[in-house]
CSV table of C-alpha atoms and ligand atoms in Angstrom, one decimal:
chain,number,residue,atom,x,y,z
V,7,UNK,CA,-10.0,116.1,52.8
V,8,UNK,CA,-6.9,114.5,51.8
V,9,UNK,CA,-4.0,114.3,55.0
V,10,UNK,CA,-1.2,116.2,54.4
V,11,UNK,CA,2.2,114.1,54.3
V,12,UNK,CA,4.3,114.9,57.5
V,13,UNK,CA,8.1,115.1,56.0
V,14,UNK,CA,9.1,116.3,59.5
V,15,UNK,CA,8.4,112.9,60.7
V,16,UNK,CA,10.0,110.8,58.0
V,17,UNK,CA,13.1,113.0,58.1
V,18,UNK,CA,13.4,115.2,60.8
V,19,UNK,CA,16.4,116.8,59.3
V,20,UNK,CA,14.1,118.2,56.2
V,21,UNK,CA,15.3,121.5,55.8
V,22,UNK,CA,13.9,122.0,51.8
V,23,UNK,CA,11.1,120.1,50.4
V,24,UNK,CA,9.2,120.5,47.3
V,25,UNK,CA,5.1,120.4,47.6
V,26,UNK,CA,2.1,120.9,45.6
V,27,UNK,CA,-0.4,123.8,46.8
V,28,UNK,CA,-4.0,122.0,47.6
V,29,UNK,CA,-5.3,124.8,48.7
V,30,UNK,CA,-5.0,128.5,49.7
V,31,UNK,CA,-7.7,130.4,51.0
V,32,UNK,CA,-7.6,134.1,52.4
V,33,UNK,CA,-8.6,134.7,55.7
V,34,UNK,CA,-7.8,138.2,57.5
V,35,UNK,CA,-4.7,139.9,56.7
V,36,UNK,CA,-3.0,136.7,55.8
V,37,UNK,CA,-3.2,133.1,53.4
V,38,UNK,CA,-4.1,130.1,54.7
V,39,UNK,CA,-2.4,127.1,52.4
V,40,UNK,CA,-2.4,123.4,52.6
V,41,UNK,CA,0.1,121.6,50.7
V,42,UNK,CA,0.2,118.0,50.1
V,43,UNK,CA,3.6,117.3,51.9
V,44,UNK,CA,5.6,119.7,54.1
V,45,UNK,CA,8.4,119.6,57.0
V,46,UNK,CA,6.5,122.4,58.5
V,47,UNK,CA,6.0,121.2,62.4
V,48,UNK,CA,3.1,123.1,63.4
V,49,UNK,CA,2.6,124.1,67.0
V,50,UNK,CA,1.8,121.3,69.4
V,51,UNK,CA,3.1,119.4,72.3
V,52,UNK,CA,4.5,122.6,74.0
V,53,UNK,CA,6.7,123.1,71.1
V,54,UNK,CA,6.4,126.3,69.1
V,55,UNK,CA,5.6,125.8,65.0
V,56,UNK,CA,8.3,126.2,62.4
V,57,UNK,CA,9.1,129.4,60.5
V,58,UNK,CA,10.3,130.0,56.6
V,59,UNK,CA,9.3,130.8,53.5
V,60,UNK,CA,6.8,129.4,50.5
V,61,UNK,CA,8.6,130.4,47.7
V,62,UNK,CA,10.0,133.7,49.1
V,63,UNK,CA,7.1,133.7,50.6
V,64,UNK,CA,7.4,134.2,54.4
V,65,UNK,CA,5.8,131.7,56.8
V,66,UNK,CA,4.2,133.2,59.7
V,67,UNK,CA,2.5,130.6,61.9
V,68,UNK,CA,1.6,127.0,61.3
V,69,UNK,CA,-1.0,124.8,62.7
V,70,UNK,CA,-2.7,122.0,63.0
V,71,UNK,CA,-6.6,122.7,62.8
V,72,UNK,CA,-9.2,120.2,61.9
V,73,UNK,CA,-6.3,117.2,60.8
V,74,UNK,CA,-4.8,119.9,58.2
V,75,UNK,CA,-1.8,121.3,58.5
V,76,UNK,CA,-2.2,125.2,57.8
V,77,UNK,CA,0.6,127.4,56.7
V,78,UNK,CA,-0.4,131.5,57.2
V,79,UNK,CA,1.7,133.0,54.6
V,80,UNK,CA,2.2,136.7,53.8
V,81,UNK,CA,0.8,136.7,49.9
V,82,UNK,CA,-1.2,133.8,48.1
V,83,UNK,CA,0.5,130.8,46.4
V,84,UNK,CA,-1.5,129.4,43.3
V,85,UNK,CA,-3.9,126.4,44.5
V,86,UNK,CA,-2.6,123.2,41.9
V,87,UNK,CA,1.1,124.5,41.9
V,88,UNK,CA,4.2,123.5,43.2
V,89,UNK,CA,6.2,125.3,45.8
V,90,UNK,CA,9.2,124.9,47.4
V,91,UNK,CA,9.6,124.7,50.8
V,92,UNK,CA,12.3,126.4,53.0
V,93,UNK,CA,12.1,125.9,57.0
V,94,UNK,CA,14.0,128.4,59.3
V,95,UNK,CA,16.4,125.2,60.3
V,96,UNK,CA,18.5,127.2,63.2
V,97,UNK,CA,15.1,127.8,64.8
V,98,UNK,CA,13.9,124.7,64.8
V,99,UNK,CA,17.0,122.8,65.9
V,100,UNK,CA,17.2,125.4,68.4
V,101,UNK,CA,13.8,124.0,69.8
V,102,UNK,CA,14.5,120.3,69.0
V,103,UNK,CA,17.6,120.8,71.2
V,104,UNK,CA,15.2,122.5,74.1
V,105,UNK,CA,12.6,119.6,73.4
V,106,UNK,CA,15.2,116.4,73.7
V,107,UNK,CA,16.4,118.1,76.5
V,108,UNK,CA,13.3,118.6,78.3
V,109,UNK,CA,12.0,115.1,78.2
V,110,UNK,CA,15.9,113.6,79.6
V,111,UNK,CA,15.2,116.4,82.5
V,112,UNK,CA,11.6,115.0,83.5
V,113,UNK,CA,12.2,111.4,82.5
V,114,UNK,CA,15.1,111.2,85.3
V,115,UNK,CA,13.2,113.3,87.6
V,116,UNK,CA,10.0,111.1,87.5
V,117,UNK,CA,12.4,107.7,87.6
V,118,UNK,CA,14.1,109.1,90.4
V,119,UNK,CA,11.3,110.9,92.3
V,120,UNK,CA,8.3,110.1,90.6
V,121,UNK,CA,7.3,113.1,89.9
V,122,UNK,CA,5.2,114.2,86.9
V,123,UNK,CA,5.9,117.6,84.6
V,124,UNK,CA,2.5,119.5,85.0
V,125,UNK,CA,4.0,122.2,82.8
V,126,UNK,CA,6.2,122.7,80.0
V,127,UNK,CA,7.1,126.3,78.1
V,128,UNK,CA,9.1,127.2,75.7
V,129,UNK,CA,10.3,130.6,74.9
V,130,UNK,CA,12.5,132.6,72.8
V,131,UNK,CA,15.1,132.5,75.6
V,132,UNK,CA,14.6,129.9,78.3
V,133,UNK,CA,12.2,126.8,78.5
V,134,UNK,CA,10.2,126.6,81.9
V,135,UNK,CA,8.9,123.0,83.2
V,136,UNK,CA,6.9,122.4,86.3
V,137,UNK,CA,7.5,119.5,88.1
V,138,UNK,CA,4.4,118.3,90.6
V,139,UNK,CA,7.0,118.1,93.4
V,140,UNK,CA,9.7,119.4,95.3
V,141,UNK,CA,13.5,119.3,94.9
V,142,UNK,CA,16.1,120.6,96.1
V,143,UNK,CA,19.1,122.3,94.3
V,144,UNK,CA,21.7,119.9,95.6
V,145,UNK,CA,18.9,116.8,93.9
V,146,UNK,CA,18.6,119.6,91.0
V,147,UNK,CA,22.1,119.6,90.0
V,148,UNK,CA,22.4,116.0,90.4
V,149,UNK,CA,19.6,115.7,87.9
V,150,UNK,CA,21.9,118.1,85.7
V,151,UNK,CA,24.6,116.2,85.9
V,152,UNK,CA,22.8,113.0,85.1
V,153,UNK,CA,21.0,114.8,82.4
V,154,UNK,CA,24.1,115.6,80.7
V,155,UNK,CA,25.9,112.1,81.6
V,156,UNK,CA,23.2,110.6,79.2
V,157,UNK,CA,23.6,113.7,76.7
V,158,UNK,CA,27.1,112.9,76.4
V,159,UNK,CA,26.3,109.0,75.9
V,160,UNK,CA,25.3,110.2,72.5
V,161,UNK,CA,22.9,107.0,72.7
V,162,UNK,CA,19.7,106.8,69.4
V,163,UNK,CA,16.2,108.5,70.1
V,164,UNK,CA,14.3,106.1,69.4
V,165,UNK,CA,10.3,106.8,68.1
V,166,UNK,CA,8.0,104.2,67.5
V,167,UNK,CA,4.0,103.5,67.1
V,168,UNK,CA,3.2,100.5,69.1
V,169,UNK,CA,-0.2,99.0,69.0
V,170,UNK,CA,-2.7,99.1,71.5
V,171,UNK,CA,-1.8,95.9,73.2
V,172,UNK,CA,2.0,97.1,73.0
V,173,UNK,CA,1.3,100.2,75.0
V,174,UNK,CA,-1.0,98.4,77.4
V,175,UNK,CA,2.4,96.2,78.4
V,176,UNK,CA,4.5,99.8,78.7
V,177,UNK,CA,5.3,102.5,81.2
V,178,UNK,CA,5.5,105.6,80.1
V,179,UNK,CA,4.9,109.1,80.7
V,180,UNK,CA,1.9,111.0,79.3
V,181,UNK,CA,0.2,114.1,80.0
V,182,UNK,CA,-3.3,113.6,79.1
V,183,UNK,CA,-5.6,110.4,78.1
V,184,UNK,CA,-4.3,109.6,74.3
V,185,UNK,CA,-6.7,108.5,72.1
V,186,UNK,CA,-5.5,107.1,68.3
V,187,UNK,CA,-2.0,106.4,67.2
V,188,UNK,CA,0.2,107.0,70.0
V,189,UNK,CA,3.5,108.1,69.2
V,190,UNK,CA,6.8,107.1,71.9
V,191,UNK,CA,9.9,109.0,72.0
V,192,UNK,CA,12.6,106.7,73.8
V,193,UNK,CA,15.5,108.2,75.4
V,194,UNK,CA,17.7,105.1,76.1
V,195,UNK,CA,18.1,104.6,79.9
V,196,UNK,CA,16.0,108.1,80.9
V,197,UNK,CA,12.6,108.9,79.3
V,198,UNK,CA,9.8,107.0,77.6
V,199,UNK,CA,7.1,109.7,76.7
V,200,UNK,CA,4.2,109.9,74.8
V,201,UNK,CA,5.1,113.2,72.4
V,202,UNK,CA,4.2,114.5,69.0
V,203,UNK,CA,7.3,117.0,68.7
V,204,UNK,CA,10.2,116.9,66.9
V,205,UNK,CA,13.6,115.1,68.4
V,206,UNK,CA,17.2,115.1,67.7
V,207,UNK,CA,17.8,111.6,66.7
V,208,UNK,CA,21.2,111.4,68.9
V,209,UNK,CA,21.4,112.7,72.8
V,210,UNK,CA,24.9,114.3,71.7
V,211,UNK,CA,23.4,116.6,70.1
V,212,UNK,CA,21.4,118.5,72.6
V,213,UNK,CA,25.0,119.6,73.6
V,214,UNK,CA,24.3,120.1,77.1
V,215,UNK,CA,21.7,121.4,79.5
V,216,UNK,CA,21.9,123.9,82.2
V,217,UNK,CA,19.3,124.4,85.3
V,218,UNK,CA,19.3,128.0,85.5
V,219,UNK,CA,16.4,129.0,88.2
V,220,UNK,CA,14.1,126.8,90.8
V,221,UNK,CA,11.1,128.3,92.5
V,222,UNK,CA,8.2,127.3,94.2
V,223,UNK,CA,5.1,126.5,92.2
V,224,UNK,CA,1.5,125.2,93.6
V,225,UNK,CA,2.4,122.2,95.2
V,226,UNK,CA,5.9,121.8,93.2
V,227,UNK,CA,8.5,123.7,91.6
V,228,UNK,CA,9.3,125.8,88.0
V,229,UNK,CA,12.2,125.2,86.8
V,230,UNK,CA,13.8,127.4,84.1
V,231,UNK,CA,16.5,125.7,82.2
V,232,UNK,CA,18.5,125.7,78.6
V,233,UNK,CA,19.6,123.6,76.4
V,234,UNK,CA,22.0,123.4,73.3
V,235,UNK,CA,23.5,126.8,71.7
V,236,UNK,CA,21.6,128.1,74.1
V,237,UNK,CA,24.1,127.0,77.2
V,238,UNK,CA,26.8,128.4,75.0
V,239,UNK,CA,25.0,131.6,74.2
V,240,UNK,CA,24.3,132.1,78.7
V,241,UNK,CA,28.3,131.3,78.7
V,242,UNK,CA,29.3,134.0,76.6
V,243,UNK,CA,27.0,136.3,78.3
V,244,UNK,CA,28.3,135.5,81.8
V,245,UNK,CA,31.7,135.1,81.2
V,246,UNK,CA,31.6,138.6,79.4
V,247,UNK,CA,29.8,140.0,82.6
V,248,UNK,CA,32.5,138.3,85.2
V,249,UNK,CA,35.1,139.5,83.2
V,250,UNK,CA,34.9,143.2,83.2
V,251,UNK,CA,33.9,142.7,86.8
V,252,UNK,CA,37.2,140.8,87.1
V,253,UNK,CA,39.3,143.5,85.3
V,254,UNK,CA,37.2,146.4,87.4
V,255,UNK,CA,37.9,144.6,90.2
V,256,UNK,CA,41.1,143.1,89.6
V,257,UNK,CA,40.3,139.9,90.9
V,258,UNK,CA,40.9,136.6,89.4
V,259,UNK,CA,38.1,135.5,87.2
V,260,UNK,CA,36.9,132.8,89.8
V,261,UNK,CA,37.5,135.0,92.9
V,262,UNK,CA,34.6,138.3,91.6
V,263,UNK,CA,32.5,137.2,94.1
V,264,UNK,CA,34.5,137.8,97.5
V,265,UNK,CA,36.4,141.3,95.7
V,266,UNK,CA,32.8,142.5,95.5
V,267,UNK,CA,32.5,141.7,99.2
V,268,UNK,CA,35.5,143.7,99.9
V,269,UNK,CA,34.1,146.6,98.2
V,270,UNK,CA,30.9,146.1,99.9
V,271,UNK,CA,32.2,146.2,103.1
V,272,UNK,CA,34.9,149.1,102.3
V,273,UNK,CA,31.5,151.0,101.0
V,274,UNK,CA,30.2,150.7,104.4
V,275,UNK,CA,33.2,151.7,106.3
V,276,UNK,CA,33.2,154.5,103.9
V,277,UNK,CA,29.4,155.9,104.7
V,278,UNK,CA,30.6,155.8,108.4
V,279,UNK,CA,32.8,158.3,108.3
V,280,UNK,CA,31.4,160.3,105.2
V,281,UNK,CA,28.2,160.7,108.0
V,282,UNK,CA,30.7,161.0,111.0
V,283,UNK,CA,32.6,164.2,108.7
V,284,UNK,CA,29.2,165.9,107.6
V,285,UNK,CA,28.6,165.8,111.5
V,286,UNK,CA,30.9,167.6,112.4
V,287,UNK,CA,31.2,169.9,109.7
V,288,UNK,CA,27.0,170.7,110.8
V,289,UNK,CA,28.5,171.1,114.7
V,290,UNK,CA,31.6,173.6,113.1
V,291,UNK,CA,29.0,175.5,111.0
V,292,UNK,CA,26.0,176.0,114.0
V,293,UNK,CA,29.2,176.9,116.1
V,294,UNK,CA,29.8,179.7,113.6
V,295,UNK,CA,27.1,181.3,113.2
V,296,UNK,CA,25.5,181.0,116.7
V,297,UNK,CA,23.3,184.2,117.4
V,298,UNK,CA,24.6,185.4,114.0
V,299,UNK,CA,20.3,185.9,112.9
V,300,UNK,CA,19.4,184.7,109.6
V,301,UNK,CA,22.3,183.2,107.1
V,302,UNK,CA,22.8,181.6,103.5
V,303,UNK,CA,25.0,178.8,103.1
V,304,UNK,CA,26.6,177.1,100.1
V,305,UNK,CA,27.9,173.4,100.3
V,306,UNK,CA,28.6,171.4,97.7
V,307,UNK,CA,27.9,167.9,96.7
V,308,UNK,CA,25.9,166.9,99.7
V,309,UNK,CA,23.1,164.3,100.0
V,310,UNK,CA,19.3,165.8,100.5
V,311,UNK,CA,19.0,164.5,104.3
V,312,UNK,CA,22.5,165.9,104.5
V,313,UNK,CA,21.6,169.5,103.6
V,314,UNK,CA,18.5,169.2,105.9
V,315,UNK,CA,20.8,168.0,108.8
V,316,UNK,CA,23.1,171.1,108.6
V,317,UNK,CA,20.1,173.6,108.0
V,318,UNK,CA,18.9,171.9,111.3
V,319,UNK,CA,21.9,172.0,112.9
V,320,UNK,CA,22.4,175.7,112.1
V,321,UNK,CA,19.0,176.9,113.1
V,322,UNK,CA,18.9,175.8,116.4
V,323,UNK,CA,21.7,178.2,117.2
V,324,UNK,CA,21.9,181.0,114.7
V,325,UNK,CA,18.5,182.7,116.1
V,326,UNK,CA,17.0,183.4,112.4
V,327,UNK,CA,16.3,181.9,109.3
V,328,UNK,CA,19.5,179.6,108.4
V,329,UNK,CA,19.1,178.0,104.3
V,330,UNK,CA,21.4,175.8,103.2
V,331,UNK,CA,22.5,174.8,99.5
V,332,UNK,CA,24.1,172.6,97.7
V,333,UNK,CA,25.4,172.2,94.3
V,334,UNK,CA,24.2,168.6,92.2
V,335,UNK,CA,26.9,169.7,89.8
V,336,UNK,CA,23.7,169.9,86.7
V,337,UNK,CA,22.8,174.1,86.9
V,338,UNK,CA,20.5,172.8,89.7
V,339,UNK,CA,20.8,173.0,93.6
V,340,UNK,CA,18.9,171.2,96.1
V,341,UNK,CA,18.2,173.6,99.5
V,342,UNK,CA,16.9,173.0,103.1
V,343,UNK,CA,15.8,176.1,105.0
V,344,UNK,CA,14.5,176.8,108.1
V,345,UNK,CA,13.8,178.7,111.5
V,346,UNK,CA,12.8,178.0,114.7
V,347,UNK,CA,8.8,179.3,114.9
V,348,UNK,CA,9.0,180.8,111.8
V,349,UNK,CA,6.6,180.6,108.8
V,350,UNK,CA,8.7,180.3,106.0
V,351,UNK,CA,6.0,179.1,103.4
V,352,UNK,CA,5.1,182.6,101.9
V,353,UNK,CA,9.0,183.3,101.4
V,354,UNK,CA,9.1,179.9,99.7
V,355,UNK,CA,6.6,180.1,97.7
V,356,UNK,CA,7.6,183.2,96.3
V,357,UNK,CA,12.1,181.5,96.3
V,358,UNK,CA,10.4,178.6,93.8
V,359,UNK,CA,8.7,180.8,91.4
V,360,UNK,CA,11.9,183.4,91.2
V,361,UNK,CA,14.2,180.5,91.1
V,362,UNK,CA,12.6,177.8,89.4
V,363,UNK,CA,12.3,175.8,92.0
V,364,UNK,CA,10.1,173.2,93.9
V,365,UNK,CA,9.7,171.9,97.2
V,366,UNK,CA,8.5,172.8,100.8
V,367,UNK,CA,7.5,171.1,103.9
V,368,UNK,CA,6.4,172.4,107.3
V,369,UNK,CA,5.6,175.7,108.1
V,370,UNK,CA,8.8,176.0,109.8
V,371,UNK,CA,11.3,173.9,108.0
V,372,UNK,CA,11.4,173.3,104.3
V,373,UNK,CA,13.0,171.1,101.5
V,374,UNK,CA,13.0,171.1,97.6
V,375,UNK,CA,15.4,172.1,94.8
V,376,UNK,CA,16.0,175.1,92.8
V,377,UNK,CA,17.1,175.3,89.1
V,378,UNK,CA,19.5,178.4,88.6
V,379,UNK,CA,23.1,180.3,89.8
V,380,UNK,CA,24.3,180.7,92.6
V,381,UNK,CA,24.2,184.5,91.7
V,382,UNK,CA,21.0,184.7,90.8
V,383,UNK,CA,20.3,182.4,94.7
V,384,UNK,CA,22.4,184.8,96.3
V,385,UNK,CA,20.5,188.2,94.6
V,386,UNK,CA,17.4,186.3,95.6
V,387,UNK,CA,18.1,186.1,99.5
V,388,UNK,CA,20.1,190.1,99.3
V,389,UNK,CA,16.3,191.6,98.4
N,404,ZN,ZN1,7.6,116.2,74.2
């Protein structure tokens, strides 16, 4: 077994490479090759492998297994060959971003708190780390700021191998018993961490980081947070969100949230006396048709426990069988119908199949909706 060479260590900024083909063996639907050299990062560490092409060819996964590096690749290369190597660079600086940005975050949190990251997950769109205790948001965005204090310092990562006897002398975090070469990521003045990811070699340019959630988590918290493009990305997402709020609203951009207040309330305010009118108009309507026997009524644009208020309202006065309708605006209606002791359910029954309709309730008051005319209600209720 010969140890494939790790460009992606030596120069993490390898975005081509040129590599002879050791071996490529076929295993399911896809090709598993080992080359001799590749920048390749294959998945470890929490962070996800790299993606590109062989020779066209595209990469889909890469891991480590057994020592070897194993690229799964669409079609075959030819074992003895040389390929060149293409990795999907805004991809992986995407994660190196995430990554750098991560260890600042729990480095400051476990100087400051001592608190260890039991957890760490990145995703497509955010990167969730859980920290073995509790903060709060005001500590949280202090963190932040901190975070992107030492971001901004633009200071060198600094990676190194130290011996045995070197790491016995050093404090650093780690997330499991290490065994063989251990490899340190420094982050001047916030994080020392044992880590076999890939790193920006300069805080700058992680760009900045951004806490975006906190909850509770076993005896801690999850965090979900985002670093790089990624910030700008969230930026021009919310800012495109607050501004058409803004212009709906007509509120200054910084003032959305108290217009939507106002609307709230004025929304309320408005129910009020939206209930208080369809009162009244139930009252005026039982009025009407008090003693008047059974009656068919047609009201637009009312809510469902609307029409069953007025059909209530009406029966209790008009000594028969009072249904009420209402338009939804769509060819359908939605009706409440019913009498005081009556049995309306055979009448029903026999209103949903003529009408296409559905619904019904107790025997003496009903509910549902019909899809049809209000000529073709009206013939219904003449018979
Ligand atoms: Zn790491």
């Amino acid at each position: 077994m010969s140890e494939t060479r790790k460009l992606y260590y030596e120069d993490v900024y390898k975005k081509e490479f040129t590599a002879k083909v050791l071996e490529c063996g076929e295993c399911e639907k896809e090709f598993a090759v080992i080359l001799d050299q590749t920048a390749f990062y294959p998945e470890g560490g929490g962070q996800p492998c790299d993606l590109g092409t062989l020779n066209r060819i595209a990469v889909l996964d890469v891991q480590e297994k057994d020592g070897e590096i194993v690229h799964y690749t669409k079609e075959a290369v030819e074992a003895g060959s040389e390929v060149i190597g293409k990795i999907d660079w805004d991809r992986r600086f995407d994660l190196m971003q995430q990554h750098s940005g991560e260890h600042i975050v729990s480095g400051l949190v476990h100087e400051a708190y001592g608190y260890d990251n039991v957890g760490f997950h990145m995703s497509s769109d955010v990167l969730t780390v859980d920290l073995s205790g509790v903060l709060t948001e005001a500590q949280l965005a202090e963190i932040e700021a901190e975070t992107n204090k030492k971001i901004w310092e633009n200071s060198e990562v600094e990676i190194t191998y130290p011996s045995k006897e070197e790491l016995e002398k050093l404090s650093y975090r780690s997330k499991k018993e290490l065994t063989g070469q251990v490899r340190l990521v420094r982050f001047p003045g916030s994080d020392l961490c044992a880590c076999c990811g890939t790193h920006v070699t300069h805080t700058g340019e992680i760009g900045a980081v951004k806490i975006l959630t906190v909850e509770n988590f076993h005896e801690g918290i999850r965090l979900t947070m985002i670093c790089g493009k990624r910030v700008m990305d969230y930026l021009n997402m919310v800012n495109d969100q607050n501004r058409q709020v803004s212009v709906k609203l007509s509120a200054k951009i910084g003032e959305t949230a108290a217009a939507v207040g106002r609307l709230q309330d004025e929304n309320f305010r408005l129910k009020g006396q939206v209930a208080h009118v369809v009162d009244e108009l139930c009252k005026a309507e039982a009025d009407r048709w008090e003693g008047e026997g059974s009656v068919l009524l047609f009201h637009d644009g009312l809510e469902a426990d609307q029409v069953r208020k007025m059909a209530d309202a009406v029966m209790q006065k008009c000594s028969g069988c009072c249904a009420v309708f209402s338009s939804n605006g769509d060819g359908s209606y939605k009706y409440a119908m019913g009498e005081l002791n009556g049995d309306l359910r055979q009448f029903t029954k026999e209103m949903n199949a003529a009408l296409n309709g559905r619904g019904g309730g107790k025997p003496f008051f009903v509910q549902g909706s019909v899809k049809t005319s209000e000529e073709e209600i009206r013939q219904f209720f003449r018979q």
